[in-house]
Phi, psi and omega in degrees: 000129181260124177256143181232140178293131178245337178187175174272148180300327180288352177276350183261124174262145179305130176061023177236107181298145175240122180275130176225166174237138178231113183051042178081000179263121178284131184226141169259125176255130186227133170254120179207145177051036177077009181232163175249142179224150173229123185226146178306135190277353184255125179301139180284348178265313180231145185281065180230159182285127175288337181296344178273356181268182181261152178249132178203134174053046177062030177229153173241134184254131175291127185291338187280311184237358174088007176296139179247135180242134177290124181294337181280325187240341185082358182283138176283145176238014175207151179282159014272350180293139177235346180253140178288164171248151181296147169244154186231149176297139180221146177206164176248133172233111185066241178255010184259136172264124184244140179229145174246139178282356172293125185281138174279327178206000000 
């Protein structure tokens, strides 16, 4: 599995998604509850950025229609979204946040 640097750890604020692109793939990187998550940045219901939404209880909410996606699995737990979004492996090495486009789920 190949990991690529997407940002510095100091660029991430708690519960504030950061939108990055990795090989043309939009990703939201989120630090919440002491963990890091990387989730596809485009809502599966509407073609909008999830990074513009709010993070709460290990979920990210789409700002447009209110669908919430689990940051661990990418699965929606509220309508109108019914399809999950990909999640990606993420890790910290030193001060670098690294993401792999290999999907965890």
